[in-house]
Amino acid sequence: MKNTVEVNTERIDTIKALTEKDKEAYQVIRKANADGLSNNPLVADINLNNAKKNIKEDVDLAVEKGVLQKSIIEDTEKMKTLTTEVAEKEVVLKEQTTAYEALKADKTAVENHLRETKIGHETSKQSLVNYSGDLQSAVNELIYTGSGKFQWPVDGFNTITSPYGSRWGTNHQGVDIGTMNSNPSVLAADDGIVVAAEDNGDGFGNKVIINHGSKLVTLYGHLDSLKVSVGQYVFKGDIIGTAGNTGANFGNHLHFQVSATNQIYTDTLDPVGTYL
């Protein structure tokens, strides 16, 4: 027979009574004798005084010495293990939280850096555009400035058929150079850059406007054809078109107009004697 811990049966004589009187003791006995209890349908009414007579020795209704202590030790070890695991997980969680906060800080720093870089890039880009514009203006002024001394603008014809000044009650803003019924070449009066080459319905028909720098501009109107395009650099004497009869015109001729203030339509001067 196994060593056992006895239960006081003077006041509790059956397992059923034990259940009612001392539930904690009942749970201990039930745990220690799980197989014996579950295999005996009458166990609830077994008389504890006669337990050895009614139940085999290997299913004695008693708690083996050391079982409860062993269970407590095992539970304590499990508790220690769980406590250690929780502590370790807390350390890992703390490390992960610290790493996450660091990543958030890094992310914020990177976003701020990118924002500042973008702002700096846009500022630099605008500065470059402004500088490029200023530089281009300076280059244009340097390169596209003509000599200020014009050559005759029509090849082979030099007769002015309508001079600059008052005409038919209005001011004739340029001079007309007759070309008979032919279409001779029209020549750039000086070096410069083409700023217009079109017929925009203003009465000049096909026209070319050249900026010679230093606010000096020339206009060539009523052309039969255009030989240059906007943005093209031309030298004095280059063919820019042919004389004709386009726009508001009477017969083939070249209308030649000059401004010294960049105001080619409103502030003109007589080129004869000054530039021709």
PDB file of C-alpha atoms in Angstrom:
ATOM      1  CA  MET A   1       0.000   0.000   0.000  1.00  0.00           C
ATOM      2  CA  LYS A   2       1.214   3.466  -0.855  1.00  0.00           C
ATOM      3  CA  ASN A   3       1.972   6.045   1.805  1.00  0.00           C
ATOM      4  CA  THR A   4      -1.148   8.134   2.242  1.00  0.00           C
ATOM      5  CA  VAL A   5      -2.422  11.248   3.934  1.00  0.00           C
ATOM      6  CA  GLU A   6      -5.521  10.412   5.907  1.00  0.00           C
ATOM      7  CA  VAL A   7      -8.715  12.397   5.856  1.00  0.00           C
ATOM      8  CA  ASN A   8     -10.649  12.939   9.092  1.00  0.00           C
ATOM      9  CA  THR A   9     -13.650  10.687   8.676  1.00  0.00           C
ATOM     10  CA  GLU A  10     -15.155  11.314  12.066  1.00  0.00           C
ATOM     11  CA  ARG A  11     -17.204  14.158  10.631  1.00  0.00           C
ATOM     12  CA  ILE A  12     -16.894  13.355   6.923  1.00  0.00           C
ATOM     13  CA  ASP A  13     -17.547   9.760   5.966  1.00  0.00           C
ATOM     14  CA  THR A  14     -18.128   9.921   2.186  1.00  0.00           C
ATOM     15  CA  ILE A  15     -16.627  11.752  -0.805  1.00  0.00           C
ATOM     16  CA  LYS A  16     -20.018  13.285  -1.426  1.00  0.00           C
ATOM     17  CA  ALA A  17     -20.044  14.638   2.106  1.00  0.00           C
ATOM     18  CA  LEU A  18     -16.475  15.820   1.643  1.00  0.00           C
ATOM     19  CA  THR A  19     -17.612  17.737  -1.433  1.00  0.00           C
ATOM     20  CA  GLU A  20     -20.246  19.487   0.597  1.00  0.00           C
ATOM     21  CA  LYS A  21     -18.126  20.116   3.717  1.00  0.00           C
ATOM     22  CA  ASP A  22     -14.614  20.665   2.422  1.00  0.00           C
ATOM     23  CA  LYS A  23     -14.513  21.494  -1.282  1.00  0.00           C
ATOM     24  CA  GLU A  24     -10.779  22.267  -1.233  1.00  0.00           C
ATOM     25  CA  ALA A  25      -9.949  18.861   0.248  1.00  0.00           C
ATOM     26  CA  TYR A  26     -12.258  17.230  -2.280  1.00  0.00           C
ATOM     27  CA  GLN A  27     -10.407  18.923  -5.192  1.00  0.00           C
ATOM     28  CA  VAL A  28      -7.058  17.715  -3.831  1.00  0.00           C
ATOM     29  CA  ILE A  29      -8.313  14.122  -3.525  1.00  0.00           C
ATOM     30  CA  ARG A  30     -10.014  14.241  -6.908  1.00  0.00           C
ATOM     31  CA  LYS A  31      -6.814  15.470  -8.572  1.00  0.00           C
ATOM     32  CA  ALA A  32      -4.648  12.816  -6.913  1.00  0.00           C
ATOM     33  CA  ASN A  33      -7.121   9.992  -7.713  1.00  0.00           C
ATOM     34  CA  ALA A  34      -8.459  11.083 -11.082  1.00  0.00           C
ATOM     35  CA  ASP A  35      -8.418   7.609 -12.607  1.00  0.00           C
ATOM     36  CA  GLY A  36      -9.962   5.898  -9.630  1.00  0.00           C
ATOM     37  CA  LEU A  37     -12.750   8.429  -9.325  1.00  0.00           C
ATOM     38  CA  SER A  38     -13.583   8.484 -12.995  1.00  0.00           C
ATOM     39  CA  ASN A  39     -13.679   4.696 -13.255  1.00  0.00           C
ATOM     40  CA  ASN A  40     -15.983   4.172 -10.316  1.00  0.00           C
ATOM     41  CA  PRO A  41     -19.577   5.429 -10.821  1.00  0.00           C
ATOM     42  CA  LEU A  42     -20.379   4.856  -7.166  1.00  0.00           C
ATOM     43  CA  VAL A  43     -17.397   6.684  -5.825  1.00  0.00           C
ATOM     44  CA  ALA A  44     -19.422   9.693  -4.654  1.00  0.00           C
ATOM     45  CA  ASP A  45     -21.112   7.535  -2.031  1.00  0.00           C
ATOM     46  CA  ILE A  46     -18.070   5.491  -1.060  1.00  0.00           C
ATOM     47  CA  ASN A  47     -17.571   5.437   2.697  1.00  0.00           C
ATOM     48  CA  LEU A  48     -14.154   6.815   3.395  1.00  0.00           C
ATOM     49  CA  ASN A  49     -13.808   4.550   6.468  1.00  0.00           C
ATOM     50  CA  ASN A  50     -14.227   1.535   4.236  1.00  0.00           C
ATOM     51  CA  ALA A  51     -12.248   2.896   1.277  1.00  0.00           C
ATOM     52  CA  LYS A  52      -9.630   0.197   1.433  1.00  0.00           C
ATOM     53  CA  LYS A  53     -12.309  -2.501   1.362  1.00  0.00           C
ATOM     54  CA  ASN A  54     -14.321  -1.029  -1.484  1.00  0.00           C
ATOM     55  CA  ILE A  55     -11.552   0.201  -3.787  1.00  0.00           C
ATOM     56  CA  LYS A  56      -8.447  -1.534  -5.007  1.00  0.00           C
ATOM     57  CA  GLU A  57      -5.184  -0.603  -3.457  1.00  0.00           C
ATOM     58  CA  ASP A  58      -3.881   1.160  -6.593  1.00  0.00           C
ATOM     59  CA  VAL A  59      -6.852   3.553  -6.614  1.00  0.00           C
ATOM     60  CA  ASP A  60      -6.868   4.316  -2.894  1.00  0.00           C
ATOM     61  CA  LEU A  61      -8.888   7.474  -2.180  1.00  0.00           C
ATOM     62  CA  ALA A  62      -6.035   9.317  -0.603  1.00  0.00           C
ATOM     63  CA  VAL A  63      -3.490  11.940  -1.539  1.00  0.00           C
ATOM     64  CA  GLU A  64      -0.004  10.507  -2.026  1.00  0.00           C
ATOM     65  CA  LYS A  65       2.609  12.094   0.128  1.00  0.00           C
ATOM     66  CA  GLY A  66       4.596  14.623  -1.859  1.00  0.00           C
ATOM     67  CA  VAL A  67       2.108  14.980  -4.746  1.00  0.00           C
ATOM     68  CA  LEU A  68       0.703  18.278  -3.530  1.00  0.00           C
ATOM     69  CA  GLN A  69       4.190  19.555  -2.750  1.00  0.00           C
ATOM     70  CA  LYS A  70       5.406  18.423  -6.175  1.00  0.00           C
ATOM     71  CA  SER A  71       2.465  20.161  -7.815  1.00  0.00           C
ATOM     72  CA  ILE A  72       3.207  23.349  -5.917  1.00  0.00           C
ATOM     73  CA  ILE A  73       6.878  23.166  -6.892  1.00  0.00           C
ATOM     74  CA  GLU A  74       5.948  22.526 -10.516  1.00  0.00           C
ATOM     75  CA  ASP A  75       3.503  25.442 -10.462  1.00  0.00           C
ATOM     76  CA  THR A  76       6.153  27.638  -8.861  1.00  0.00           C
ATOM     77  CA  GLU A  77       8.684  26.679 -11.539  1.00  0.00           C
ATOM     78  CA  LYS A  78       6.110  27.356 -14.254  1.00  0.00           C
ATOM     79  CA  MET A  79       5.367  30.715 -12.649  1.00  0.00           C
ATOM     80  CA  LYS A  80       9.087  31.532 -12.579  1.00  0.00           C
ATOM     81  CA  THR A  81       9.423  30.489 -16.223  1.00  0.00           C
ATOM     82  CA  LEU A  82       6.397  32.542 -17.234  1.00  0.00           C
ATOM     83  CA  THR A  83       7.678  35.503 -15.218  1.00  0.00           C
ATOM     84  CA  THR A  84      11.051  35.221 -16.973  1.00  0.00           C
ATOM     85  CA  GLU A  85       9.365  34.957 -20.368  1.00  0.00           C
ATOM     86  CA  VAL A  86       7.200  37.999 -19.640  1.00  0.00           C
ATOM     87  CA  ALA A  87      10.238  39.955 -18.479  1.00  0.00           C
ATOM     88  CA  GLU A  88      12.155  38.960 -21.601  1.00  0.00           C
ATOM     89  CA  LYS A  89       9.206  39.922 -23.795  1.00  0.00           C
ATOM     90  CA  GLU A  90       8.937  43.231 -21.969  1.00  0.00           C
ATOM     91  CA  VAL A  91      12.620  43.884 -22.704  1.00  0.00           C
ATOM     92  CA  VAL A  92      12.100  42.998 -26.381  1.00  0.00           C
ATOM     93  CA  LEU A  93       8.971  45.173 -26.522  1.00  0.00           C
ATOM     94  CA  LYS A  94      10.867  48.059 -24.916  1.00  0.00           C
ATOM     95  CA  GLU A  95      13.689  47.632 -27.444  1.00  0.00           C
ATOM     96  CA  GLN A  96      11.203  47.499 -30.308  1.00  0.00           C
ATOM     97  CA  THR A  97       9.415  50.584 -28.977  1.00  0.00           C
ATOM     98  CA  THR A  98      12.729  52.432 -28.693  1.00  0.00           C
ATOM     99  CA  ALA A  99      13.639  51.354 -32.237  1.00  0.00           C
ATOM    100  CA  TYR A 100      10.227  52.438 -33.516  1.00  0.00           C
ATOM    101  CA  GLU A 101      10.551  55.848 -31.861  1.00  0.00           C
ATOM    102  CA  ALA A 102      14.005  56.171 -33.389  1.00  0.00           C
ATOM    103  CA  LEU A 103      12.597  55.274 -36.813  1.00  0.00           C
ATOM    104  CA  LYS A 104       9.833  57.846 -36.370  1.00  0.00           C
ATOM    105  CA  ALA A 105      12.428  60.453 -35.467  1.00  0.00           C
ATOM    106  CA  ASP A 106      14.552  59.431 -38.454  1.00  0.00           C
ATOM    107  CA  LYS A 107      11.505  59.533 -40.723  1.00  0.00           C
ATOM    108  CA  THR A 108      10.647  63.030 -39.500  1.00  0.00           C
ATOM    109  CA  ALA A 109      14.238  64.138 -39.981  1.00  0.00           C
ATOM    110  CA  VAL A 110      14.323  62.683 -43.489  1.00  0.00           C
ATOM    111  CA  GLU A 111      10.997  64.315 -44.395  1.00  0.00           C
ATOM    112  CA  ASN A 112      12.238  67.666 -43.089  1.00  0.00           C
ATOM    113  CA  HIS A 113      15.476  67.248 -45.010  1.00  0.00           C
ATOM    114  CA  LEU A 114      13.617  66.382 -48.196  1.00  0.00           C
ATOM    115  CA  ARG A 115      11.277  69.334 -47.686  1.00  0.00           C
ATOM    116  CA  GLU A 116      14.191  71.682 -47.139  1.00  0.00           C
ATOM    117  CA  THR A 117      16.021  70.168 -50.103  1.00  0.00           C
ATOM    118  CA  LYS A 118      12.959  70.609 -52.323  1.00  0.00           C
ATOM    119  CA  ILE A 119      12.550  74.223 -51.195  1.00  0.00           C
ATOM    120  CA  GLY A 120      16.237  74.807 -51.775  1.00  0.00           C
ATOM    121  CA  HIS A 121      15.999  73.158 -55.181  1.00  0.00           C
ATOM    122  CA  GLU A 122      13.051  75.306 -56.201  1.00  0.00           C
ATOM    123  CA  THR A 123      14.839  78.424 -54.954  1.00  0.00           C
ATOM    124  CA  SER A 124      17.991  77.445 -56.831  1.00  0.00           C
ATOM    125  CA  LYS A 125      15.967  76.632 -59.912  1.00  0.00           C
ATOM    126  CA  GLN A 126      14.250  80.014 -59.832  1.00  0.00           C
ATOM    127  CA  SER A 127      17.574  81.731 -59.226  1.00  0.00           C
ATOM    128  CA  LEU A 128      19.007  79.874 -62.204  1.00  0.00           C
ATOM    129  CA  VAL A 129      16.056  80.907 -64.354  1.00  0.00           C
ATOM    130  CA  ASN A 130      16.446  84.520 -63.271  1.00  0.00           C
ATOM    131  CA  TYR A 131      20.195  84.384 -63.773  1.00  0.00           C
ATOM    132  CA  SER A 132      19.788  82.692 -67.149  1.00  0.00           C
ATOM    133  CA  GLY A 133      17.282  85.353 -68.188  1.00  0.00           C
ATOM    134  CA  ASP A 134      19.574  88.159 -67.067  1.00  0.00           C
ATOM    135  CA  LEU A 135      22.525  86.457 -68.696  1.00  0.00           C
ATOM    136  CA  GLN A 136      20.590  85.901 -71.918  1.00  0.00           C
ATOM    137  CA  SER A 137      19.572  89.556 -71.989  1.00  0.00           C
ATOM    138  CA  ALA A 138      23.179  90.574 -71.516  1.00  0.00           C
ATOM    139  CA  VAL A 139      24.340  88.151 -74.208  1.00  0.00           C
ATOM    140  CA  ASN A 140      21.620  89.331 -76.576  1.00  0.00           C
ATOM    141  CA  GLU A 141      22.588  92.918 -75.955  1.00  0.00           C
ATOM    142  CA  LEU A 142      26.216  92.082 -76.613  1.00  0.00           C
ATOM    143  CA  ILE A 143      25.787  89.764 -79.603  1.00  0.00           C
ATOM    144  CA  TYR A 144      22.740  91.161 -81.326  1.00  0.00           C
ATOM    145  CA  THR A 145      23.786  94.806 -81.231  1.00  0.00           C
ATOM    146  CA  GLY A 146      24.295  96.035 -84.773  1.00  0.00           C
ATOM    147  CA  SER A 147      26.673  98.687 -85.995  1.00  0.00           C
ATOM    148  CA  GLY A 148      24.020 101.399 -86.060  1.00  0.00           C
ATOM    149  CA  LYS A 149      24.871 102.119 -89.689  1.00  0.00           C
ATOM    150  CA  PHE A 150      22.267 100.721 -92.092  1.00  0.00           C
ATOM    151  CA  GLN A 151      22.677  99.493 -95.612  1.00  0.00           C
ATOM    152  CA  TRP A 152      19.967  99.997 -98.234  1.00  0.00           C
ATOM    153  CA  PRO A 153      17.254  97.345 -97.576  1.00  0.00           C
ATOM    154  CA  VAL A 154      16.202  96.545-101.186  1.00  0.00           C
ATOM    155  CA  ASP A 155      18.472  94.884-103.696  1.00  0.00           C
ATOM    156  CA  GLY A 156      18.641  96.878-106.956  1.00  0.00           C
ATOM    157  CA  PHE A 157      15.989  99.524-106.179  1.00  0.00           C
ATOM    158  CA  ASN A 158      16.643 102.802-104.399  1.00  0.00           C
ATOM    159  CA  THR A 159      13.733 105.070-105.269  1.00  0.00           C
ATOM    160  CA  ILE A 160      11.579 106.297-102.351  1.00  0.00           C
ATOM    161  CA  THR A 161       8.036 106.529-103.667  1.00  0.00           C
ATOM    162  CA  SER A 162       6.482 107.729-100.398  1.00  0.00           C
ATOM    163  CA  PRO A 163       8.625 109.480 -97.733  1.00  0.00           C
ATOM    164  CA  TYR A 164       8.316 109.506 -93.947  1.00  0.00           C
ATOM    165  CA  GLY A 165       5.861 111.991 -92.415  1.00  0.00           C
ATOM    166  CA  SER A 166       2.434 113.441 -93.089  1.00  0.00           C
ATOM    167  CA  ARG A 167       0.466 111.723 -95.836  1.00  0.00           C
ATOM    168  CA  TRP A 168      -3.254 111.831 -96.660  1.00  0.00           C
ATOM    169  CA  GLY A 169      -4.053 113.376 -93.289  1.00  0.00           C
ATOM    170  CA  THR A 170      -2.072 110.790 -91.259  1.00  0.00           C
ATOM    171  CA  ASN A 171       1.557 110.242 -90.324  1.00  0.00           C
ATOM    172  CA  HIS A 172       3.412 107.788 -92.582  1.00  0.00           C
ATOM    173  CA  GLN A 173       5.595 105.928 -90.051  1.00  0.00           C
ATOM    174  CA  GLY A 174       8.234 104.785 -92.568  1.00  0.00           C
ATOM    175  CA  VAL A 175       9.400 105.115 -96.168  1.00  0.00           C
ATOM    176  CA  ASP A 176       8.196 103.192 -99.219  1.00  0.00           C
ATOM    177  CA  ILE A 177      10.809 101.988-101.690  1.00  0.00           C
ATOM    178  CA  GLY A 178       9.272 101.172-105.066  1.00  0.00           C
ATOM    179  CA  THR A 179      10.145  97.917-106.823  1.00  0.00           C
ATOM    180  CA  MET A 180       8.087  98.315-110.001  1.00  0.00           C
ATOM    181  CA  ASN A 181       6.261  95.043-110.638  1.00  0.00           C
ATOM    182  CA  SER A 182       9.128  92.848-109.516  1.00  0.00           C
ATOM    183  CA  ASN A 183       9.948  91.026-106.308  1.00  0.00           C
ATOM    184  CA  PRO A 184      13.577  91.857-105.504  1.00  0.00           C
ATOM    185  CA  SER A 185      15.356  90.571-102.388  1.00  0.00           C
ATOM    186  CA  VAL A 186      14.826  92.480 -99.171  1.00  0.00           C
ATOM    187  CA  LEU A 187      17.981  92.716 -97.056  1.00  0.00           C
ATOM    188  CA  ALA A 188      18.623  93.100 -93.303  1.00  0.00           C
ATOM    189  CA  ALA A 189      19.716  96.715 -92.780  1.00  0.00           C
ATOM    190  CA  ASP A 190      22.041  95.695 -89.923  1.00  0.00           C
ATOM    191  CA  ASP A 191      22.967  92.743 -87.694  1.00  0.00           C
ATOM    192  CA  GLY A 192      20.272  91.605 -85.286  1.00  0.00           C
ATOM    193  CA  ILE A 193      17.759  88.976 -84.234  1.00  0.00           C
ATOM    194  CA  VAL A 194      14.403  88.346 -85.906  1.00  0.00           C
ATOM    195  CA  VAL A 195      11.559  89.008 -83.462  1.00  0.00           C
ATOM    196  CA  ALA A 196       8.646  88.728 -85.927  1.00  0.00           C
ATOM    197  CA  ALA A 197       8.133  87.025 -89.293  1.00  0.00           C
ATOM    198  CA  GLU A 198       4.411  86.813 -90.069  1.00  0.00           C
ATOM    199  CA  ASP A 199       1.221  88.359 -91.372  1.00  0.00           C
ATOM    200  CA  ASN A 200      -0.900  89.114 -88.299  1.00  0.00           C
ATOM    201  CA  GLY A 201      -3.493  91.254 -90.077  1.00  0.00           C
ATOM    202  CA  ASP A 202      -2.119  94.660 -89.010  1.00  0.00           C
ATOM    203  CA  GLY A 203      -2.020  96.009 -92.609  1.00  0.00           C
ATOM    204  CA  PHE A 204       1.664  95.328 -93.234  1.00  0.00           C
ATOM    205  CA  GLY A 205       0.969  91.954 -94.823  1.00  0.00           C
ATOM    206  CA  ASN A 206       3.955  89.647 -94.599  1.00  0.00           C
ATOM    207  CA  LYS A 207       6.487  91.464 -92.440  1.00  0.00           C
ATOM    208  CA  VAL A 208       9.793  90.958 -90.682  1.00  0.00           C
ATOM    209  CA  ILE A 209      10.885  92.848 -87.559  1.00  0.00           C
ATOM    210  CA  ILE A 210      14.543  92.805 -86.475  1.00  0.00           C
ATOM    211  CA  ASN A 211      15.926  93.899 -83.096  1.00  0.00           C
ATOM    212  CA  HIS A 212      19.406  95.356 -83.569  1.00  0.00           C
ATOM    213  CA  GLY A 213      20.087  96.019 -79.877  1.00  0.00           C
ATOM    214  CA  SER A 214      20.375  99.346 -78.082  1.00  0.00           C
ATOM    215  CA  LYS A 215      16.562  99.711 -78.578  1.00  0.00           C
ATOM    216  CA  LEU A 216      16.989 100.025 -82.359  1.00  0.00           C
ATOM    217  CA  VAL A 217      14.341  98.091 -84.317  1.00  0.00           C
ATOM    218  CA  THR A 218      13.496  97.854 -88.046  1.00  0.00           C
ATOM    219  CA  LEU A 219      10.314  96.692 -89.796  1.00  0.00           C
ATOM    220  CA  TYR A 220      10.042  95.403 -93.384  1.00  0.00           C
ATOM    221  CA  GLY A 221       6.438  95.319 -94.686  1.00  0.00           C
ATOM    222  CA  HIS A 222       4.313  94.087 -97.637  1.00  0.00           C
ATOM    223  CA  LEU A 223       6.727  91.244 -98.417  1.00  0.00           C
ATOM    224  CA  ASP A 224       5.851  88.710-101.056  1.00  0.00           C
ATOM    225  CA  SER A 225       7.700  85.941 -99.193  1.00  0.00           C
ATOM    226  CA  LEU A 226       9.511  85.422 -95.894  1.00  0.00           C
ATOM    227  CA  LYS A 227      13.018  83.926 -95.765  1.00  0.00           C
ATOM    228  CA  VAL A 228      13.678  84.004 -92.006  1.00  0.00           C
ATOM    229  CA  SER A 229      11.976  82.878 -88.788  1.00  0.00           C
ATOM    230  CA  VAL A 230      11.619  84.228 -85.261  1.00  0.00           C
ATOM    231  CA  GLY A 231      14.746  83.838 -83.157  1.00  0.00           C
ATOM    232  CA  GLN A 232      17.082  83.666 -86.136  1.00  0.00           C
ATOM    233  CA  TYR A 233      20.216  85.813 -86.040  1.00  0.00           C
ATOM    234  CA  VAL A 234      20.905  87.736 -89.238  1.00  0.00           C
ATOM    235  CA  PHE A 235      23.833  89.770 -90.457  1.00  0.00           C
ATOM    236  CA  LYS A 236      23.734  93.029 -92.349  1.00  0.00           C
ATOM    237  CA  GLY A 237      22.875  92.294 -95.991  1.00  0.00           C
ATOM    238  CA  ASP A 238      21.286  88.844 -95.365  1.00  0.00           C
ATOM    239  CA  ILE A 239      18.188  88.134 -97.477  1.00  0.00           C
ATOM    240  CA  ILE A 240      15.152  88.144 -95.186  1.00  0.00           C
ATOM    241  CA  GLY A 241      12.389  88.038 -97.871  1.00  0.00           C
ATOM    242  CA  THR A 242      11.218  89.424-101.195  1.00  0.00           C
ATOM    243  CA  ALA A 243       9.350  92.657-101.872  1.00  0.00           C
ATOM    244  CA  GLY A 244       5.691  92.327-102.810  1.00  0.00           C
ATOM    245  CA  ASN A 245       2.147  93.627-102.541  1.00  0.00           C
ATOM    246  CA  THR A 246       0.626  91.965 -99.417  1.00  0.00           C
ATOM    247  CA  GLY A 247      -1.501  93.711 -96.805  1.00  0.00           C
ATOM    248  CA  ALA A 248      -3.005  97.216 -97.215  1.00  0.00           C
ATOM    249  CA  ASN A 249      -0.905  98.230-100.191  1.00  0.00           C
ATOM    250  CA  PHE A 250      -0.894  99.856-103.625  1.00  0.00           C
ATOM    251  CA  GLY A 251       1.596  98.122-105.947  1.00  0.00           C
ATOM    252  CA  ASN A 252       4.821  96.312-105.245  1.00  0.00           C
ATOM    253  CA  HIS A 253       7.147  98.074-102.816  1.00  0.00           C
ATOM    254  CA  LEU A 254       8.946  97.718 -99.480  1.00  0.00           C
ATOM    255  CA  HIS A 255       7.682  99.633 -96.449  1.00  0.00           C
ATOM    256  CA  PHE A 256      10.745 100.272 -94.241  1.00  0.00           C
ATOM    257  CA  GLN A 257      10.178 101.556 -90.700  1.00  0.00           C
ATOM    258  CA  VAL A 258      12.630 102.368 -87.864  1.00  0.00           C
ATOM    259  CA  SER A 259      12.307 102.936 -84.091  1.00  0.00           C
ATOM    260  CA  ALA A 260      15.101 103.882 -81.693  1.00  0.00           C
ATOM    261  CA  THR A 261      13.041 103.135 -78.547  1.00  0.00           C
ATOM    262  CA  ASN A 262      11.838  99.555 -79.197  1.00  0.00           C
ATOM    263  CA  GLN A 263       8.375 101.031 -79.986  1.00  0.00           C
ATOM    264  CA  ILE A 264       8.258 100.059 -83.645  1.00  0.00           C
ATOM    265  CA  TYR A 265       4.551 100.846 -84.078  1.00  0.00           C
ATOM    266  CA  THR A 266       4.228 104.080 -82.104  1.00  0.00           C
ATOM    267  CA  ASP A 267       7.590 105.830 -81.788  1.00  0.00           C
ATOM    268  CA  THR A 268       9.323 105.924 -85.182  1.00  0.00           C
ATOM    269  CA  LEU A 269      11.733 108.218 -86.983  1.00  0.00           C
ATOM    270  CA  ASP A 270      12.784 109.078 -90.517  1.00  0.00           C
ATOM    271  CA  PRO A 271      15.601 106.677 -91.473  1.00  0.00           C
ATOM    272  CA  VAL A 272      16.755 108.823 -94.379  1.00  0.00           C
ATOM    273  CA  GLY A 273      19.711 111.003 -93.430  1.00  0.00           C
ATOM    274  CA  THR A 274      20.034 109.305 -90.056  1.00  0.00           C
ATOM    275  CA  TYR A 275      20.480 105.628 -90.840  1.00  0.00           C
ATOM    276  CA  LEU A 276      20.337 105.433 -94.663  1.00  0.00           C
TER     277      LEU A 276
END
